[in-house]
Coordinates of C-alpha atoms in Angstrom, one line a residue:
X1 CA 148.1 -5.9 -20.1
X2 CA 148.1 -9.7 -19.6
X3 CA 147.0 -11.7 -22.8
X4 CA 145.3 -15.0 -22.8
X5 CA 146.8 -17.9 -23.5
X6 CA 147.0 -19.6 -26.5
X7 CA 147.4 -23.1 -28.7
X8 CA 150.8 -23.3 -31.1
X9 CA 151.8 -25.8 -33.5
X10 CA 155.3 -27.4 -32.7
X11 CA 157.1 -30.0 -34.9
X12 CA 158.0 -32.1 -31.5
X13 CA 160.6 -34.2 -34.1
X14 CA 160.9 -35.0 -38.0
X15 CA 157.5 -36.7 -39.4
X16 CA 155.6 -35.6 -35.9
X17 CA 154.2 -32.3 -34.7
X18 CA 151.7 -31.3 -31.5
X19 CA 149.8 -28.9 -30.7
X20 CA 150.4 -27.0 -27.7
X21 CA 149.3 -24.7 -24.5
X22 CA 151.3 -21.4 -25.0
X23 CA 151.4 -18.8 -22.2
X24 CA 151.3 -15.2 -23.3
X25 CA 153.4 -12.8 -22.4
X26 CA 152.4 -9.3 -21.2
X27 CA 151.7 -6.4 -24.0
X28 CA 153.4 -3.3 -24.1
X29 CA 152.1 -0.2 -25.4
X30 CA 154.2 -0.9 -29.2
X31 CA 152.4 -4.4 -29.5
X32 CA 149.0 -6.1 -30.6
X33 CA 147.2 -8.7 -29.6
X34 CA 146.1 -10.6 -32.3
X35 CA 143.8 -13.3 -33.1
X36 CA 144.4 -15.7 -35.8
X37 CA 141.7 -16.4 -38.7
X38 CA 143.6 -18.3 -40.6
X39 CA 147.2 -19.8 -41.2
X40 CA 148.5 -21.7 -44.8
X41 CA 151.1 -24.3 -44.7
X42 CA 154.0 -24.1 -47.1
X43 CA 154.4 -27.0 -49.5
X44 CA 157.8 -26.4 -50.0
X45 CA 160.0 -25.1 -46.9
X46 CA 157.5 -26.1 -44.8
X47 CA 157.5 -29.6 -45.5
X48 CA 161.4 -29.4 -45.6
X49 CA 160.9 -28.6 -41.9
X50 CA 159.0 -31.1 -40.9
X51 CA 160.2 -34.1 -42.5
X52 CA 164.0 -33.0 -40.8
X53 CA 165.8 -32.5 -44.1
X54 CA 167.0 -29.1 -43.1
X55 CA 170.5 -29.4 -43.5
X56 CA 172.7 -28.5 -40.7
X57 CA 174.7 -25.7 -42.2
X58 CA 171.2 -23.9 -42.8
X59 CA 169.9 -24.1 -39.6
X60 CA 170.5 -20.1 -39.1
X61 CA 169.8 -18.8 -42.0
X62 CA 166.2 -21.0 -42.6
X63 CA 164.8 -19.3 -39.0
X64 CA 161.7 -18.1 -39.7
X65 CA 161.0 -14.2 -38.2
X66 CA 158.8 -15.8 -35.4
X67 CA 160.4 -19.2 -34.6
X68 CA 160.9 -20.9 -31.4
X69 CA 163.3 -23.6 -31.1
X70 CA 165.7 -24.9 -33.2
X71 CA 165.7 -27.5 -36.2
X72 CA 165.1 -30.3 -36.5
X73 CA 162.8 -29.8 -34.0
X74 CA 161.5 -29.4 -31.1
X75 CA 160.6 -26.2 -33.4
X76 CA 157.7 -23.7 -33.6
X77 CA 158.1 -23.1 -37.5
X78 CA 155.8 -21.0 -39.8
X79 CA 155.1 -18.1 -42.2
X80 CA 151.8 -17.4 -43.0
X81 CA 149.3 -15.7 -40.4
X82 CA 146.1 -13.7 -40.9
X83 CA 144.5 -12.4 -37.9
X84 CA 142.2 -9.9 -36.3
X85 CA 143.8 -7.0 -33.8
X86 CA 142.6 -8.1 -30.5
X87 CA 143.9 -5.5 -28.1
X88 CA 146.6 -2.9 -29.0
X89 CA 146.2 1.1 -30.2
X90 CA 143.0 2.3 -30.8
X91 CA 143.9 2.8 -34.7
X92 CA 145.3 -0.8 -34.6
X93 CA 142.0 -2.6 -33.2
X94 CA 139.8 -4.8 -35.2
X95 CA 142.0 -4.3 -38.3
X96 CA 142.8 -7.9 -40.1
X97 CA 146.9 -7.9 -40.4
X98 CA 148.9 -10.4 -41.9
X99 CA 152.1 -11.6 -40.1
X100 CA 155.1 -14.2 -40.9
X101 CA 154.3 -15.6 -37.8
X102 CA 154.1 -19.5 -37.3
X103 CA 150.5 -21.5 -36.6
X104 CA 149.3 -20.1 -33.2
X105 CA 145.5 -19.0 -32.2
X106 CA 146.6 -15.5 -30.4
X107 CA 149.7 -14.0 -30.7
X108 CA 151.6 -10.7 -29.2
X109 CA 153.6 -8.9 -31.5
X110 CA 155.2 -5.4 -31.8
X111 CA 153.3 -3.1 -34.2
X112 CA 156.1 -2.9 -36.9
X113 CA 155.6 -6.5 -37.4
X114 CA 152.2 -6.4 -39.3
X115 CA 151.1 -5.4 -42.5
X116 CA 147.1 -4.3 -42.3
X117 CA 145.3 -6.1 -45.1
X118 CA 144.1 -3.7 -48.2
X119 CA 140.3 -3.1 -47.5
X120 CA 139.1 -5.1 -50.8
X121 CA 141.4 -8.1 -50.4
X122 CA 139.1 -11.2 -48.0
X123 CA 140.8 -12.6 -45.1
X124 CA 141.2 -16.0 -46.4
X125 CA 142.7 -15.1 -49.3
X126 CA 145.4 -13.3 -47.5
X127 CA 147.5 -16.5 -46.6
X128 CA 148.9 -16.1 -50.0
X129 CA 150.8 -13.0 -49.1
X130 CA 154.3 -14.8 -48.3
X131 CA 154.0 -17.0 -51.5
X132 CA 153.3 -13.5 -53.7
X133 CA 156.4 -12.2 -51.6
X134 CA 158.5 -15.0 -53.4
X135 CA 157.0 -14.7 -56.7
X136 CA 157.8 -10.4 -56.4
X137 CA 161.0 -11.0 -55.5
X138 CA 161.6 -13.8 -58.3
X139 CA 160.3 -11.0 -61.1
X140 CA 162.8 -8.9 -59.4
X141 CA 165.7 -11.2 -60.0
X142 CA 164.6 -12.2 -63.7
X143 CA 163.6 -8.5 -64.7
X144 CA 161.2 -9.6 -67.2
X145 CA 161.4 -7.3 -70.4
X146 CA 158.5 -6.0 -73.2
X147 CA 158.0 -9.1 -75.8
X148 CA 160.1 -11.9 -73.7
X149 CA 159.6 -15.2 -74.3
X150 CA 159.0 -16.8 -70.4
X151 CA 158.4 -20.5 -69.3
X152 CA 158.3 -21.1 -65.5
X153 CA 158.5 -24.8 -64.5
X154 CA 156.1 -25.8 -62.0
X155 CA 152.7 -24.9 -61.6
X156 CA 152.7 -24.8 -57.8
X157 CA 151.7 -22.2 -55.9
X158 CA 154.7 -19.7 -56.3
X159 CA 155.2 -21.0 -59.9
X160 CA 151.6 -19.9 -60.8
X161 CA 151.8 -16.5 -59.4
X162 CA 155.5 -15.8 -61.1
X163 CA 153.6 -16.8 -64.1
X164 CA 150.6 -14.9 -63.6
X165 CA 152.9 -11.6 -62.8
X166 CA 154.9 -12.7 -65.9
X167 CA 152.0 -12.5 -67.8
X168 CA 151.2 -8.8 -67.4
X169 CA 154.7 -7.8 -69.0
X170 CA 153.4 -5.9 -72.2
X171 CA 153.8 -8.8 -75.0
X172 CA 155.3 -11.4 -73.0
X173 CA 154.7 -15.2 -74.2
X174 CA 154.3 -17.0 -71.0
X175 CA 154.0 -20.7 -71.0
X176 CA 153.0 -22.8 -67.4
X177 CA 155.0 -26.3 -67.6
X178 CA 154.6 -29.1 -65.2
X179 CA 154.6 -32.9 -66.1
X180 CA 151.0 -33.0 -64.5
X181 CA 148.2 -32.7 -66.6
X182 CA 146.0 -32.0 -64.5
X183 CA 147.2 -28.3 -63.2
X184 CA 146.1 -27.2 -67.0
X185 CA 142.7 -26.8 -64.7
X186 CA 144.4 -24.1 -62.6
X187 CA 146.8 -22.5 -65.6
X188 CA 142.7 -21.9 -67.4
X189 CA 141.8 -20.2 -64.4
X190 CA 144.6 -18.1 -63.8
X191 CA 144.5 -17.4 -67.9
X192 CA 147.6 -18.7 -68.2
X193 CA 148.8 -21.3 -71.2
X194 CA 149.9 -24.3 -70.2
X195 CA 152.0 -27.5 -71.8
X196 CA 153.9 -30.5 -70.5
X197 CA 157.7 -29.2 -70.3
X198 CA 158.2 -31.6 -73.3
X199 CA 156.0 -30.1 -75.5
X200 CA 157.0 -26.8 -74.5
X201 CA 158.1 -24.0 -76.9
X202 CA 162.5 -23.6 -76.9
X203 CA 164.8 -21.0 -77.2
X204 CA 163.0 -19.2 -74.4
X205 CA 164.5 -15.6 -73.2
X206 CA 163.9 -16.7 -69.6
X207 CA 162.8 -19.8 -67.8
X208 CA 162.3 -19.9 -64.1
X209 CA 162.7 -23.4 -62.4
X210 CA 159.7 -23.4 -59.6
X211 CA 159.2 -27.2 -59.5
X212 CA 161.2 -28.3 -56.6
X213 CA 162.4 -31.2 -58.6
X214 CA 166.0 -31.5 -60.3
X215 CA 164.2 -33.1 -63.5
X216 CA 162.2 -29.7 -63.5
X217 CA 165.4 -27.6 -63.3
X218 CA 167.0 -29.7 -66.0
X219 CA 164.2 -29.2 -68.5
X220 CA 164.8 -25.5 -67.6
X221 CA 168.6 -25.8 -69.0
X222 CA 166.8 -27.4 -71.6
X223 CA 164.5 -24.4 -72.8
X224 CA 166.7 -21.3 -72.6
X225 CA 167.7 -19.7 -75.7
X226 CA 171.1 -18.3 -76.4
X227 CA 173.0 -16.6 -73.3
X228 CA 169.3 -16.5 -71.8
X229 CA 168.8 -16.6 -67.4
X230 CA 167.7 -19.5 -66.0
X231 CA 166.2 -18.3 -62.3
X232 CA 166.3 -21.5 -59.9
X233 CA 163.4 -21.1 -57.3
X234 CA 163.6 -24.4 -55.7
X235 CA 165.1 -25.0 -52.6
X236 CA 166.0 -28.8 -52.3
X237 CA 167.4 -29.0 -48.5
X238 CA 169.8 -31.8 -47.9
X239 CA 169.5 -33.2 -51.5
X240 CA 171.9 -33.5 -53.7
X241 CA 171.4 -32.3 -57.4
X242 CA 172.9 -33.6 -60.9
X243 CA 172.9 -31.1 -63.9
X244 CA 173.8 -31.7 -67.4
X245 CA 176.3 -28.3 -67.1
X246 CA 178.2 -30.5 -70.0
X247 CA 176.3 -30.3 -73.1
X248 CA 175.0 -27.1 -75.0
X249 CA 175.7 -24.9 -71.5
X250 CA 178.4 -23.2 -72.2
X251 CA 178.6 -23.1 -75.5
X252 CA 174.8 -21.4 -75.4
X253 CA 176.5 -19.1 -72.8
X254 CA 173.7 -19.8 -70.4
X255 CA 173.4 -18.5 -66.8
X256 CA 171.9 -20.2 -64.1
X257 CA 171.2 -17.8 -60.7
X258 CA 169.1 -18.1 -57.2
X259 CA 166.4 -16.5 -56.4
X260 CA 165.6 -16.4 -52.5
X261 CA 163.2 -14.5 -50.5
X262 CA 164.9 -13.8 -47.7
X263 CA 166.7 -11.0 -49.1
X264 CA 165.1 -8.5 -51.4
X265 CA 166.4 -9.0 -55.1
X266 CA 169.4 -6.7 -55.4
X267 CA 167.5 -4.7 -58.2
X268 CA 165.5 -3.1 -56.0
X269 CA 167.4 -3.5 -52.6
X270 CA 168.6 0.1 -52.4
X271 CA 164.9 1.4 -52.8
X272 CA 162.9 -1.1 -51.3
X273 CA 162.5 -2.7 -47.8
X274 CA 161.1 -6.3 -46.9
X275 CA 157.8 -4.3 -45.4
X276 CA 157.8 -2.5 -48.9
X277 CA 157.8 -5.6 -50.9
X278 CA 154.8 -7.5 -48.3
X279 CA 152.6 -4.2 -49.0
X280 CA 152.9 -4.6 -52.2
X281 CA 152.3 -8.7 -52.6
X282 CA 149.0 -8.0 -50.0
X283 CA 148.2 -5.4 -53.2
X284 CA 148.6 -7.9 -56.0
X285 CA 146.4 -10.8 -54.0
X286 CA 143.0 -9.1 -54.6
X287 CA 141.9 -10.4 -57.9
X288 CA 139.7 -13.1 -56.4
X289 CA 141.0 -15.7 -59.6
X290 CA 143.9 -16.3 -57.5
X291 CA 141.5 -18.0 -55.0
X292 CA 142.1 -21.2 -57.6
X293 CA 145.4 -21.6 -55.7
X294 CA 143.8 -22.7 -52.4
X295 CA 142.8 -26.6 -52.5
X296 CA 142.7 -27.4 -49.3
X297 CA 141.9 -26.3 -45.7
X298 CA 141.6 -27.8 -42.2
X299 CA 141.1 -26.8 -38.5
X300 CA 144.2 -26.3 -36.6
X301 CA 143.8 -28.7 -34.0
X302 CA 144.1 -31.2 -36.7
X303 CA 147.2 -29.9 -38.1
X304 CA 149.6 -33.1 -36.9
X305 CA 147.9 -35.1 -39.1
X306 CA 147.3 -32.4 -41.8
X307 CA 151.1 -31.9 -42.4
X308 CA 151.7 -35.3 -42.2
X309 CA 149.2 -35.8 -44.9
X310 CA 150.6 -33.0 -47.2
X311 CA 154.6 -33.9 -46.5
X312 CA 153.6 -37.4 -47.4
X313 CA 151.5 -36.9 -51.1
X314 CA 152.9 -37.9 -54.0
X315 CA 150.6 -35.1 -55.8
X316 CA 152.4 -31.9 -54.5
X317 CA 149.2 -30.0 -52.6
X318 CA 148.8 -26.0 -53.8
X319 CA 148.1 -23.7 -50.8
X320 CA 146.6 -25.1 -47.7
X321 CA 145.0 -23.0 -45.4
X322 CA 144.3 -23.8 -41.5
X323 CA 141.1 -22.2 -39.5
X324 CA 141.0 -21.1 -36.5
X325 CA 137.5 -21.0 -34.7

């Protein structure tokens, strides 16, 4: 069956994107049409992306599932996709899906490549899933125990959730850091505790660097108790990065690992699959306190100036979500 066509977002080079006439190509009986409701930029990779700072030995392994073209552009980038079954299987139509498929008003895309969206949890809400898929994974890697003492550095998006899901570890003491005051706001209504990382409590069992800043990853070193894991989160592209690995690090035995998404965490590789670990971050999104995390939205046609706007703040934005009419 022949599908409409559609609008996508392309970054046409660094610092300037377009928006774009998209012809469709025909459905087969395994895919869905669907029709987005609503997109969410990534204040991270995303901005990574669009600024060009990508570097060159990445270019393969950053591809987003969905991607057209190649960095640094002209490229069709994106992650974060709630929509509405348009045209597919009778079982498939009118269910909302989410899909890490880049900004683009209708879409076709094989059935495998959806997750359906749990009955109680509200479309717009849902942009969140690939941000929750970080923060599972991260939990993963850490492998928070009963009574740990936990700081995460940053109070971004993905940082607030790893601390939210930190929090429900029986006994943990979870502290939120970030040099900004204001994000205290957001740790009250995520019930988290929140301090400025040099006020924050030492000798912690884990601390998990979510900051996307070197300084943040060096106040990280700074916290961990004795032969305690410090998890980096932060991806800093073509940046170069300065730690004090002098000092008290060895002799404090400390161990500093990656955490990436794009693999599930070895602890659960054997027994979980990236579809597996979605389902299960769509699952964790339906406490509607989480909606704290979205501060922004805008239509999509304005979405060359919007990611402008956001690459360019000097106050980090949390989620950002795009609407589709």
């Amino acid at each position: 069956m022949h599908a409409a066509n559609a609008q996508a977002f392309w970054i046409q080079a660094p610092g300037h994107g377009e928006v774009r006439q998209h012809a469709l190509p025909n459905r087969q009986a395994h895919e869905l049409l669907v029709r987005t409701r609503y997109s969410a930029v990534s204040r991270g990779t995303e901005s990574l992306v669009f600024q060009g700072k990508i570097p060159e030995s990445e270019y393969t392994r950053m591809r987003a599932p969905f991607q057209e073209g190649d960095f640094p552009g002209p490229v069709k980038y994106g992650y974060a996709n709630v929509g509405v079954v348009e045209e597919g299987p009778d079982a498939w139509c009118g269910r909302e899906v989410f899909c890490l498929y880049p900004h683009q008003t209708r879409y076709v895309i094989p059935v495998e490549a959806v997750v359906p969206l749990p009955e109680d949890l509200p479309a717009a809400r849902a942009v969140l899933a690939a941000n929750m898929e970080t923060a599972v994974n991260a939990l993963w890697d850490a492998g928070p125990r009963v009574g740990d003492r936990i700081s995460i550095v940053g109070a971004g998006v993905v940082g607030s959730l790893v601390a939210w899901l930190c929090q429900q570890t029986a006994g943990a003491r979870v502290q939120l850091l970030d040099i900004d005051a204001g994000k205290a706001e957001l740790a009250a209504a995520l019930g988290l505790p929140f301090r400025h990382p040099h006020d924050a409590e030492g000798e912690q069992d884990i601390v998990i660097n979510a900051s996307g800043n070197p300084h943040g990853l060096r106040s990280a070193l700074a916290l961990a108790g004795y032969e305690a894991e410090v998890i980096e989160l932060s991806w800093f592209g073509r940046d170069e990065v300065t730690l004090p690995l002098g000092e008290a690090f060895h002799s404090r035995r400390l161990t500093l690992r990656a955490s990436q998404v794009g693999g599930v965490s070895p602890a659960r590789r054997a027994r979980r699959s990236h579809a597996q670990r979605l389902q299960l971050a769509l699952t964790l999104l339906r406490d509607a306190r989480l909606d704290a995390l979205i501060d922004g939205e805008s239509d999509f046609l304005d979405l060359p100036t919007t990611l402008a706007r956001l690459s360019d703040a000097d106050r980090p934005a949390l989620c950002h979500r795009i609407r589709y009419s």
